[in-house]
Short mmCIF file of C-alpha atoms in Angstrom, two decimals:
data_model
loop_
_atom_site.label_atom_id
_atom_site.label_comp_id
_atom_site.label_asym_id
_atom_site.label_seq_id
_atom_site.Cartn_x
_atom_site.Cartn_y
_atom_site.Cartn_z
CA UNK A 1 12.15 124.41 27.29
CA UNK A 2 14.29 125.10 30.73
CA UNK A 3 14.27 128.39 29.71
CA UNK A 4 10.59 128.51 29.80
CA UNK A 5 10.30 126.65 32.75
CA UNK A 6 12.39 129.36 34.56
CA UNK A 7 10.27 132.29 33.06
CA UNK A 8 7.32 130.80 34.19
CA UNK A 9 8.51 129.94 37.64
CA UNK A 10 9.65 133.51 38.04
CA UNK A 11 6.76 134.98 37.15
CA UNK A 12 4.71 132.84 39.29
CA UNK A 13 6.90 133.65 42.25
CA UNK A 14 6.58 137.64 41.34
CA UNK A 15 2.90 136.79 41.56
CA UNK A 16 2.45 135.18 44.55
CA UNK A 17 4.62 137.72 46.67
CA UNK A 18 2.74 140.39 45.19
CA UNK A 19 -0.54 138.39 46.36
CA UNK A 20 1.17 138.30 50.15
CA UNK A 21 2.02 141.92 50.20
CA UNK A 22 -2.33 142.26 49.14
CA UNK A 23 -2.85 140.04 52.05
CA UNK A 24 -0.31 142.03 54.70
CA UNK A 25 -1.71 145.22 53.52
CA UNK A 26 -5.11 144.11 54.36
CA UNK A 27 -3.90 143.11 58.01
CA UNK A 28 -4.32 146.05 60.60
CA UNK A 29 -2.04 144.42 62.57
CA UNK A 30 0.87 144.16 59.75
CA UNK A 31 1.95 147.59 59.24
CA UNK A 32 5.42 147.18 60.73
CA UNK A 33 5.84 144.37 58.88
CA UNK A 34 4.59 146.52 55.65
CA UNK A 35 7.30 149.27 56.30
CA UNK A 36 10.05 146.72 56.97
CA UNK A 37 9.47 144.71 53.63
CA UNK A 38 9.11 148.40 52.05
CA UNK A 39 12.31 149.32 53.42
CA UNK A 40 14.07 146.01 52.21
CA UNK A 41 12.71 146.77 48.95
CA UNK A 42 13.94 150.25 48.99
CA UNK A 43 16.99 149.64 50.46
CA UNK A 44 17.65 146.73 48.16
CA UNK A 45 17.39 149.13 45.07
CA UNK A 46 20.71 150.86 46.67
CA UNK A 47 22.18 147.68 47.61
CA UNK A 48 21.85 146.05 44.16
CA UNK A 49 23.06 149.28 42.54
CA UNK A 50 26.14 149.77 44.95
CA UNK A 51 27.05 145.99 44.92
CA UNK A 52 27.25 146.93 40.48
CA UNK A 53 30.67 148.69 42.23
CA UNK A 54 31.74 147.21 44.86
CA UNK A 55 31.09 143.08 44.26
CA UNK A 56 30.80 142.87 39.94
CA UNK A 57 33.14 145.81 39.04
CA UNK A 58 35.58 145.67 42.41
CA UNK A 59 36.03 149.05 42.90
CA UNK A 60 35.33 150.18 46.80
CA UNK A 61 32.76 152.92 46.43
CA UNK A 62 32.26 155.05 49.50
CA UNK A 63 29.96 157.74 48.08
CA UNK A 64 26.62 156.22 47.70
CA UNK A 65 24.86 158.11 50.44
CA UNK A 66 25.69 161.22 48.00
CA UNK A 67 23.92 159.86 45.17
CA UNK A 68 21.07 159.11 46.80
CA UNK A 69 21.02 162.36 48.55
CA UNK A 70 20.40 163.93 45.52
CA UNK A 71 17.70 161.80 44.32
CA UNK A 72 15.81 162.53 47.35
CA UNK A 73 16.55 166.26 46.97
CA UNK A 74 15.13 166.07 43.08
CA UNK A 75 12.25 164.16 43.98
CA UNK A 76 11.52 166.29 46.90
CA UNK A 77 11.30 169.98 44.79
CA UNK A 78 9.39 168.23 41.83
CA UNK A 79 6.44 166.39 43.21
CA UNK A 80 6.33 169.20 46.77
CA UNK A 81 2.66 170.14 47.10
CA UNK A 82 1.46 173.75 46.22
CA UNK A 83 0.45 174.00 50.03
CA UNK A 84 3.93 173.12 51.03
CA UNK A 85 5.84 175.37 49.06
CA UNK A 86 4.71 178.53 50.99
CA UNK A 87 7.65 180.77 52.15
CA UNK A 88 6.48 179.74 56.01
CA UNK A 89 7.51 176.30 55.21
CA UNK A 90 10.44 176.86 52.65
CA UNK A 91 11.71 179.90 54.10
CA UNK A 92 15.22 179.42 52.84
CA UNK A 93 14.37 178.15 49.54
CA UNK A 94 14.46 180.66 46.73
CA UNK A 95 11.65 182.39 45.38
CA UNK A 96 12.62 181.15 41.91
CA UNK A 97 13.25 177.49 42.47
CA UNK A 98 9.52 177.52 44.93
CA UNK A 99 7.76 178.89 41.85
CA UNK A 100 10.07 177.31 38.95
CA UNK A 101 11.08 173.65 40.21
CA UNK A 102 7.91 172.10 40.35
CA UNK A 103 6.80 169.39 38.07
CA UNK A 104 3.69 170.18 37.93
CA UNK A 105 3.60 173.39 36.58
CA UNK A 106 5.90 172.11 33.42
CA UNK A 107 3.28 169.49 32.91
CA UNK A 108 0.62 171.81 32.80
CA UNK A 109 2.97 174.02 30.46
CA UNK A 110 3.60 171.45 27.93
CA UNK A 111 -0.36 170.97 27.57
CA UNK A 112 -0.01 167.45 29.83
CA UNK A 113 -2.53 167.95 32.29
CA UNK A 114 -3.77 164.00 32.17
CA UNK A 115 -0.11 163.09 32.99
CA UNK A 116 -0.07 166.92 35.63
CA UNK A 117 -3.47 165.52 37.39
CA UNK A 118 -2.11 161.89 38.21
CA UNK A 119 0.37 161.66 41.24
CA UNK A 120 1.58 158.67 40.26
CA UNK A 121 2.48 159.71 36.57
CA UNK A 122 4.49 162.55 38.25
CA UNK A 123 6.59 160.11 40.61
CA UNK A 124 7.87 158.06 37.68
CA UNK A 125 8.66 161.17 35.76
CA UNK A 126 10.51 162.62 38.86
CA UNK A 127 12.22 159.54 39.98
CA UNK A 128 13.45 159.39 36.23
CA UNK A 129 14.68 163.15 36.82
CA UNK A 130 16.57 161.99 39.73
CA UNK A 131 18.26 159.40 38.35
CA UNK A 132 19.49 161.29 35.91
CA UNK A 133 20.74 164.04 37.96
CA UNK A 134 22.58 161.16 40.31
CA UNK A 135 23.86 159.46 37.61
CA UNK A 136 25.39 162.83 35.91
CA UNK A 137 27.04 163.28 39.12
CA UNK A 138 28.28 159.47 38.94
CA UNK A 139 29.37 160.01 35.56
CA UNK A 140 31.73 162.87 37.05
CA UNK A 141 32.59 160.35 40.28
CA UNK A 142 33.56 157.81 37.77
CA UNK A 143 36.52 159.76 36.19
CA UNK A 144 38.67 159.68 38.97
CA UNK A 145 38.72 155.73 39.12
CA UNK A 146 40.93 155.75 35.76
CA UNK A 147 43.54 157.25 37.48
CA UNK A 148 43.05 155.52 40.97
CA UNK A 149 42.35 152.17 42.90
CA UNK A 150 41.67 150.32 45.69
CA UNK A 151 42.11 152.86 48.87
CA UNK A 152 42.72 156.02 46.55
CA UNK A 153 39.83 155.79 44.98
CA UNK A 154 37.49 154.83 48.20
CA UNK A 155 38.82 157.80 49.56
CA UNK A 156 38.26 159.81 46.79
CA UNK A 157 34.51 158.60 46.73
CA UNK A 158 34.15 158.91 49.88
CA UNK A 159 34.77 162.99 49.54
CA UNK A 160 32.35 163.67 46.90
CA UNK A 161 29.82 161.43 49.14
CA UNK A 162 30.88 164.13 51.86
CA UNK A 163 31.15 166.85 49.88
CA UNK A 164 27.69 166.11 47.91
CA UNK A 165 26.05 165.84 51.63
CA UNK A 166 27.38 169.14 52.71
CA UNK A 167 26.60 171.16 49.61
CA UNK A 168 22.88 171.54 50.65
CA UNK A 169 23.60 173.30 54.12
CA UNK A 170 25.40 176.20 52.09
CA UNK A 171 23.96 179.25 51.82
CA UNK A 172 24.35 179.46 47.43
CA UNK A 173 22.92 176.23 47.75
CA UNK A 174 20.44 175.99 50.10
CA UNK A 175 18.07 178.44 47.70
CA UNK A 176 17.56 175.16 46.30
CA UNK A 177 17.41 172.67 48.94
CA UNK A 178 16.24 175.00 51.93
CA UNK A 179 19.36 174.56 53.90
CA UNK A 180 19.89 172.46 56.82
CA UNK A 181 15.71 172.40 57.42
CA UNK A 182 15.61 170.33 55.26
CA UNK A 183 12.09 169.26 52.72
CA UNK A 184 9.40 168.44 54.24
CA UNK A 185 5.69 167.33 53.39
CA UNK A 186 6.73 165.26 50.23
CA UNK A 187 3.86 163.05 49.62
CA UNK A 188 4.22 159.54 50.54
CA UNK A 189 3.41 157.59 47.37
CA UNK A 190 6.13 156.62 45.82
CA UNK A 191 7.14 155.48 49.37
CA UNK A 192 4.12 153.15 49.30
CA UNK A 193 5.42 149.19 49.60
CA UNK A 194 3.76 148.42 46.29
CA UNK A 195 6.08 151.33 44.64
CA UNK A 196 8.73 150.52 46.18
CA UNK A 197 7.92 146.38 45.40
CA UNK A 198 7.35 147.79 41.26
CA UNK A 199 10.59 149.16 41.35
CA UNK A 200 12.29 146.30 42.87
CA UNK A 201 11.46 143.83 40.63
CA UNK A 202 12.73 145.93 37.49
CA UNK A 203 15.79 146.85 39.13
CA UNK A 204 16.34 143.09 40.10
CA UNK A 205 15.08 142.12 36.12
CA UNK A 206 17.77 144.89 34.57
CA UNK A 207 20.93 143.94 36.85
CA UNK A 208 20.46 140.21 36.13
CA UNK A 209 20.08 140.92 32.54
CA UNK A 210 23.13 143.02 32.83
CA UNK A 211 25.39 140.56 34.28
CA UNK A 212 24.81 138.13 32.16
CA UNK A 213 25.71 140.29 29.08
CA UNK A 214 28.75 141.52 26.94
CA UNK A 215 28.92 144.54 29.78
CA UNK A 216 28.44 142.09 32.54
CA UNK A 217 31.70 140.14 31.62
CA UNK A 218 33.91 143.59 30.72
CA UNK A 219 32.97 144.53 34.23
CA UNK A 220 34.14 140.76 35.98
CA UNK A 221 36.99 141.00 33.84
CA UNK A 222 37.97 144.45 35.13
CA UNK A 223 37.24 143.20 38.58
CA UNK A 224 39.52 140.04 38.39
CA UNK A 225 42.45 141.75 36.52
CA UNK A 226 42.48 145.32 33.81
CA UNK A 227 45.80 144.12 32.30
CA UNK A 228 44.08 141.58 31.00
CA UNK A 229 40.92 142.94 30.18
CA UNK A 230 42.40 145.56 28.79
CA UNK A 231 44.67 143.19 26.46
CA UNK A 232 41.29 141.59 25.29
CA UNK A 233 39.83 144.69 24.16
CA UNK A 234 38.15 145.70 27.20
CA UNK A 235 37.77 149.46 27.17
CA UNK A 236 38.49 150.33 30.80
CA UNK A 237 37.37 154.02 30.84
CA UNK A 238 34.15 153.36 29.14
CA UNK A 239 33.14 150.29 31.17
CA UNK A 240 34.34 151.83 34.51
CA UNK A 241 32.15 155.23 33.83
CA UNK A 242 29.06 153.55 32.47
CA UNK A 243 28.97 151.24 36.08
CA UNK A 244 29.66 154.31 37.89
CA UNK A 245 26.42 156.32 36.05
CA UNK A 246 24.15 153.03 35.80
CA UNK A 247 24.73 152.54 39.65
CA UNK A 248 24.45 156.34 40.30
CA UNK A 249 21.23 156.12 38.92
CA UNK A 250 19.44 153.53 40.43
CA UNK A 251 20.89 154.84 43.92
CA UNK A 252 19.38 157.98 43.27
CA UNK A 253 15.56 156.53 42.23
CA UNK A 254 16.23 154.86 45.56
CA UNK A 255 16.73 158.14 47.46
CA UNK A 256 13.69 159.80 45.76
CA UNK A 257 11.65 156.70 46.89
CA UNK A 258 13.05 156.62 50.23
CA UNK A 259 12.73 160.37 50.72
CA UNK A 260 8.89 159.60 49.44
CA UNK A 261 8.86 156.92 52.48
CA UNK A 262 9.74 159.58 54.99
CA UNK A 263 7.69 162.22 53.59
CA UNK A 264 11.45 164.61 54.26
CA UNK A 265 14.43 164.99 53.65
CA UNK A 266 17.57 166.76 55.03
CA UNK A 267 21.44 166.31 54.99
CA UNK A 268 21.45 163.68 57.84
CA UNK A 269 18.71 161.57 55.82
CA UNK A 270 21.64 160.43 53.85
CA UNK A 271 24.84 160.56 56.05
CA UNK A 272 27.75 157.70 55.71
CA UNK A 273 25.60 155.46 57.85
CA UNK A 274 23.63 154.95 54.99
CA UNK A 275 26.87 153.36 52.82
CA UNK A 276 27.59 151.63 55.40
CA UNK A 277 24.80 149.66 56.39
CA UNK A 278 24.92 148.99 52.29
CA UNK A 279 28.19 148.06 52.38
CA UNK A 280 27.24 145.65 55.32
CA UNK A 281 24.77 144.04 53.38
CA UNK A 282 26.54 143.25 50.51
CA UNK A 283 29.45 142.24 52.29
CA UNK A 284 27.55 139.53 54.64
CA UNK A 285 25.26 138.59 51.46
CA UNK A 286 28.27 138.47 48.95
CA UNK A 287 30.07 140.86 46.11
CA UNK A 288 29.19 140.31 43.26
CA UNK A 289 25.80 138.48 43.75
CA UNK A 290 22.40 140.23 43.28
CA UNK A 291 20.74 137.72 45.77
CA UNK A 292 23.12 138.13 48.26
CA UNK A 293 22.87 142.15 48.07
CA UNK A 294 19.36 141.26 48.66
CA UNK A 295 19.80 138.91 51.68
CA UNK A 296 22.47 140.93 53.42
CA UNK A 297 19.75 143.96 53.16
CA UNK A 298 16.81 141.93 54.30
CA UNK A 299 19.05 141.22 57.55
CA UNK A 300 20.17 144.42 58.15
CA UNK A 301 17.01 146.05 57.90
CA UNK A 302 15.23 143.41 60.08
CA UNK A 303 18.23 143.99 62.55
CA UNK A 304 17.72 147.48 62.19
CA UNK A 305 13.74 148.01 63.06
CA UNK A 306 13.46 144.55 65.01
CA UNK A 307 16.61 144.45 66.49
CA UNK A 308 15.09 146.95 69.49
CA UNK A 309 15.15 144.62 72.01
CA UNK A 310 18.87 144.42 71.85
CA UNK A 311 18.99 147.56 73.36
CA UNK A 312 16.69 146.85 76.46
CA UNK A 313 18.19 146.38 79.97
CA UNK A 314 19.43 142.88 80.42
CA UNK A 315 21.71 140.81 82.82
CA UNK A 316 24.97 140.26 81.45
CA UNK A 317 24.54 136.83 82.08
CA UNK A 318 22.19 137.07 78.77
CA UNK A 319 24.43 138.74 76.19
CA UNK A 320 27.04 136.21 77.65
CA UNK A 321 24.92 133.03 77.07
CA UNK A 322 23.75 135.17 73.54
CA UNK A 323 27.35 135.66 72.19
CA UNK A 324 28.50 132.54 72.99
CA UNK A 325 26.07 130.50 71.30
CA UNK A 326 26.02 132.51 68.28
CA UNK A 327 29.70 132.03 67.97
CA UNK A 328 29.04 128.26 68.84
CA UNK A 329 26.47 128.42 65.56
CA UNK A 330 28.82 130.12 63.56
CA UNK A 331 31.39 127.49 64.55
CA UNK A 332 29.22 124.53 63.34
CA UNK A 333 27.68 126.73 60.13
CA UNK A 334 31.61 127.02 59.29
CA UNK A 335 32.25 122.88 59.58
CA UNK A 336 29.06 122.32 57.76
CA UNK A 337 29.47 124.82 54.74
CA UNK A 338 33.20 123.19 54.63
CA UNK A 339 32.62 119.63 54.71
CA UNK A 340 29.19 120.44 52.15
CA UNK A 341 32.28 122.09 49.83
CA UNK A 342 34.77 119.25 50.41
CA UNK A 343 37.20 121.75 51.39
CA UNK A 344 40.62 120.84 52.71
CA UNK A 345 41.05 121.02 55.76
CA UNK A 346 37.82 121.14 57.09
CA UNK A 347 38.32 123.44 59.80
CA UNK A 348 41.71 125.51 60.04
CA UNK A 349 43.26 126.52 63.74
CA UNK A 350 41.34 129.62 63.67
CA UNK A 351 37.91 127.85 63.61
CA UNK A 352 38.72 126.14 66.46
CA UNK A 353 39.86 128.90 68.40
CA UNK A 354 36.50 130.97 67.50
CA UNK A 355 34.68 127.52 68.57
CA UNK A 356 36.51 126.83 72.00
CA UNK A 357 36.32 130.79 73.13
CA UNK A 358 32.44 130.75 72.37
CA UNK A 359 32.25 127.35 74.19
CA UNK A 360 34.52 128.70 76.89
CA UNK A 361 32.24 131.83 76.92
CA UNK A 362 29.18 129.73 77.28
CA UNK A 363 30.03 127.12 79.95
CA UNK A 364 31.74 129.81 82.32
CA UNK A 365 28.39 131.77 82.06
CA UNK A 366 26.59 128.50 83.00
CA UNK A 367 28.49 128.05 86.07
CA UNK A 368 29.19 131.64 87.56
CA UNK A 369 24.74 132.76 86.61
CA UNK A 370 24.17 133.95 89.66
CA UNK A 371 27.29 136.35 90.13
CA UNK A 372 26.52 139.56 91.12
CA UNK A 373 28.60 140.75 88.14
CA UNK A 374 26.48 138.97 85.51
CA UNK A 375 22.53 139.28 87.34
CA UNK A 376 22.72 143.15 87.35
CA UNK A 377 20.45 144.21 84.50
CA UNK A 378 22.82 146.70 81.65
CA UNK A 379 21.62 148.63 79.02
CA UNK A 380 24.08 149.12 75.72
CA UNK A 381 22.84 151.70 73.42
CA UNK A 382 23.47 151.79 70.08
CA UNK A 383 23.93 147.60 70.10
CA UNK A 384 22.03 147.03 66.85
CA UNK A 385 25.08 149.38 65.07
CA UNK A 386 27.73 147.00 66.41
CA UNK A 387 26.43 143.96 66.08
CA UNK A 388 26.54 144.66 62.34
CA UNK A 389 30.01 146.40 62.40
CA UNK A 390 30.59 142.76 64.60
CA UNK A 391 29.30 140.65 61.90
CA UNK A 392 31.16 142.56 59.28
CA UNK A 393 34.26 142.35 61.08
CA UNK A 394 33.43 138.61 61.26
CA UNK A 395 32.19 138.03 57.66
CA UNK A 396 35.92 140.01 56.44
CA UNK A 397 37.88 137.52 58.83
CA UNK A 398 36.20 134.06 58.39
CA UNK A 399 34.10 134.56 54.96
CA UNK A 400 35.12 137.29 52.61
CA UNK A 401 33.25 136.62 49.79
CA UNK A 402 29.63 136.55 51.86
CA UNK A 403 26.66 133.81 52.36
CA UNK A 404 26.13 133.63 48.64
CA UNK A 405 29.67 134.39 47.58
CA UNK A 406 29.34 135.58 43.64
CA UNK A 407 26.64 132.85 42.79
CA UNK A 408 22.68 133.61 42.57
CA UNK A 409 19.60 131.87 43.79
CA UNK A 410 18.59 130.55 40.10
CA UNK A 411 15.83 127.59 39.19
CA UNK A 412 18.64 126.05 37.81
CA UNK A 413 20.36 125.83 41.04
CA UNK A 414 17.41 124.45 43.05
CA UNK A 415 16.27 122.02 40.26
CA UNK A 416 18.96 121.28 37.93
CA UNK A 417 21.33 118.66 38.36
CA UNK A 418 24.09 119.56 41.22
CA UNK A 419 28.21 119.79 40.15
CA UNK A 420 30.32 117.72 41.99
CA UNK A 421 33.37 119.77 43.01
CA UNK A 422 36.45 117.70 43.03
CA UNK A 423 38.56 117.51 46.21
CA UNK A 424 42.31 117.88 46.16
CA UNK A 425 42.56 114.18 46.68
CA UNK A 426 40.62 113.38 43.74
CA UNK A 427 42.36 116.50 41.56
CA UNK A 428 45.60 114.73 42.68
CA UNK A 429 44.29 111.01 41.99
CA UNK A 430 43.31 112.53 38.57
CA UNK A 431 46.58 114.18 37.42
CA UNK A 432 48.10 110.58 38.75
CA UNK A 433 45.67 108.00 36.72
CA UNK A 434 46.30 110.64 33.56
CA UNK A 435 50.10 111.26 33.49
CA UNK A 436 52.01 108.04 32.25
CA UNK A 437 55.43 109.85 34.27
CA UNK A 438 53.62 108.67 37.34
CA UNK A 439 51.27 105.67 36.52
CA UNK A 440 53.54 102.49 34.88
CA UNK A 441 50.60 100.64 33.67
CA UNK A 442 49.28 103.74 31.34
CA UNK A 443 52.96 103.98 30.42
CA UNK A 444 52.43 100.56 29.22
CA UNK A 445 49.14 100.82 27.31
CA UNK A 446 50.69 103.93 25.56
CA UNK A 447 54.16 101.80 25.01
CA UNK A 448 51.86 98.65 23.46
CA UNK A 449 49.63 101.50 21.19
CA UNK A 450 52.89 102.88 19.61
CA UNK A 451 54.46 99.26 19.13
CA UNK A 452 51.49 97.83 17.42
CA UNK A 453 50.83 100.94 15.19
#
């Protein structure tokens, strides 16, 4: 019956966003709001796929922008227009791979011309193809963690993410990528919000059913200690590889879509930005927690493409009165979270200290406004980049495990019944009422049961 209840309720949710996203599209005025939520969607494909890594199998991954690099490159040769592919606009691409690597024409080869003449057919077969080339390159990236961890092993991603990036701008390679010009004229479909929305909602459907199965647990149980898992039959090299290819794959459907979005792609496309702004995201959402991965993106994006007036000219006076009050709010957020958790002791010295310098901050702006210092308008470039470094420097200090920590937004959570978590108080009240060392009158009642029997 619950179970029901929560199928139905999902599906009615999937139905109603997909009836806003009909009424946004229909908006003239909406289309930045249209390529945002297309972006989170995108962008939340990589996120859910790198936090399979980072938060549910606890390895940190560094090489995600490679993976997706090369699911942009696929999807770029197999679905590039016949007018695109002439030498003037491909120069350096081989004459083979312009007349060989091109979806279509296998299609039409195999006698599929209904599946040749839709554009749409041909993106799901060439996102497929790129998943599959990302996630044979993740099956390779995934040997090296049986050997490795924790800083090893992020380096060691971290150089095939590099080395993956660089590869194109070769000369033996760039017959098939075109070199450091890069792909353009890809058509835009797949990078259409109701793709990119499609897409989203299966990769959020598969990763929740994984987690919740037999691989789901191997992969927590490798996360929260191998000695273990291993001891309970756990097969550490399998389990490791397959999360390396399953999130491999999904990061590179993600970079065919998003190379789809921007109609090109090139070697800066996918730099180490693009981990880290994932990495942000599922670090302030949470590792480990598909909702979070998709919280932490929907900020960062948001930051990212709304976040413009950050970089405007402003008195200092602003960004004073700004950082102050957000580090008041994140003062009170921390008591309230705390006291909602009946966590001991509420606040800890270095709350307070975080509260007082953002109070400090805030009153001294007050009184000294109309310094000269603090009225003369300053422009900081680049301020929408470190505010999120900021907040992730914050979010590792003060909250490591994120906003949602490992748990998901579930029906059950909004209308089931709530646990009570125990404080220490009670835990120790408990082990006190229940051990008769400690508590004379159960020593009594247990005395009186053994005399009578």
């Amino acid at each position: 019956m619950m179970r029901t209840r929560n199928t139905l309720l999902t599906l009615a949710t999937v139905l109603l966003a997909a009836l806003g996203i009909y009424i946004l599209t229909q908006l003239p005025s909406a289309g930045g709001l249209v390529s945002a939520l297309t972006l989170v969607f995108i962008w939340g494909i990589a996120a859910i796929s790198l936090n399979l890594i980072n938060g549910q199998l606890g390895i940190l991954s560094l090489g995600h922008h490679g993976f997706m690099l090369i699911g942009g490159y696929v999807t770029a040769l197999l679905v590039l227009p016949e007018q695109e592919r002439s030498p003037f606009r491909t120069r350096l691409l081989s004459e083979w791979a312009r007349e060989n690597l091109d979806l279509d024409k296998w299609l039409r080869g195999l006698g599929l011309d209904f599946l040749a003449n839709s554009m749409d057919a041909k993106f799901i077969i060439a996102l497929l193809i790129a998943g599959a080339a990302a996630s044979l390159v993740g099956f390779i990236v995934g040997f090296p963690s049986l050997r490795l961890k924790g800083d090893y092993l992020a380096i060691v991603t971290f150089g095939f993410g590099e080395i993956i990036r660089l590869l194109p701008s070769t000369p033996e390679v760039a017959r098939f990528t075109n070199g450091p010009l890069g792909i353009k004229g890809i058509p835009a479909d797949a990078g259409s919000i109701w793709w990119a929305f499609t897409v989203f909602v299966l990769t959020i459907f598969f990763f929740s059913r994984l987690k919740y199965s037999s691989y789901g647990r191997a992969f927590e149980g490798i996360r929260e200690d191998e000695i273990a898992a291993e001891a309970m039959g756990v097969n550490l090299a399998y389990h490791k590889v397959l999360a390396f290819t399953i999130s491999a794959f999904f990061a590179g459907v993600a970079g065919g879509m998003y190379a789809s979005y921007l109609q090109s792609v090139d070697t800066q496309t996918f730099n180490f930005f693009v981990t880290f702004f994932l990495l942000v995201a599922i670090s302030l959402g949470g590792l480990g927690s598909i909702t979070g991965a998709i919280l932490g993106t929907a900020i960062v994006v948001l930051v990212r493409i709304y976040g413009g007036f950050l970089e405007q000219p402003y008195p200092l006076s602003y960004a004073f009165y700004t950082l102050g009050g957000l580090m008041l709010l994140a003062f009170g957020f921390t008591y309230y979270i705390r006291t909602a958790r009946r966590l001991r002791p509420v606040l800890e010295p270095k709350h307070y200290w975080f509260g007082a310098i953002g109070g400090v901050l805030f009153l001294a702006t007050l009184i000294f406004q109309n310094h000269p210092f603090l009225t003369e308008p300053q422009q900081l470039f680049g301020l929408r980049r470190i505010l999120l470094a900021v907040v992730l420097i914050l979010i590792m200090i003060y909250r490591r495990e994120g906003i949602m920590g490992r748990a998901e937004l579930s029906w059950q959570m909004l209308f089931g019944p709530r646990a009570v978590t125990p404080t220490d108080e009670q835990r120790a009240q408990d082990a006190w009422l229940s051990n008769p060392e400690l508590n004379p009158g159960l020593r009594e009642d247990k005395e009186g049961e053994n005399g009578a029997s």
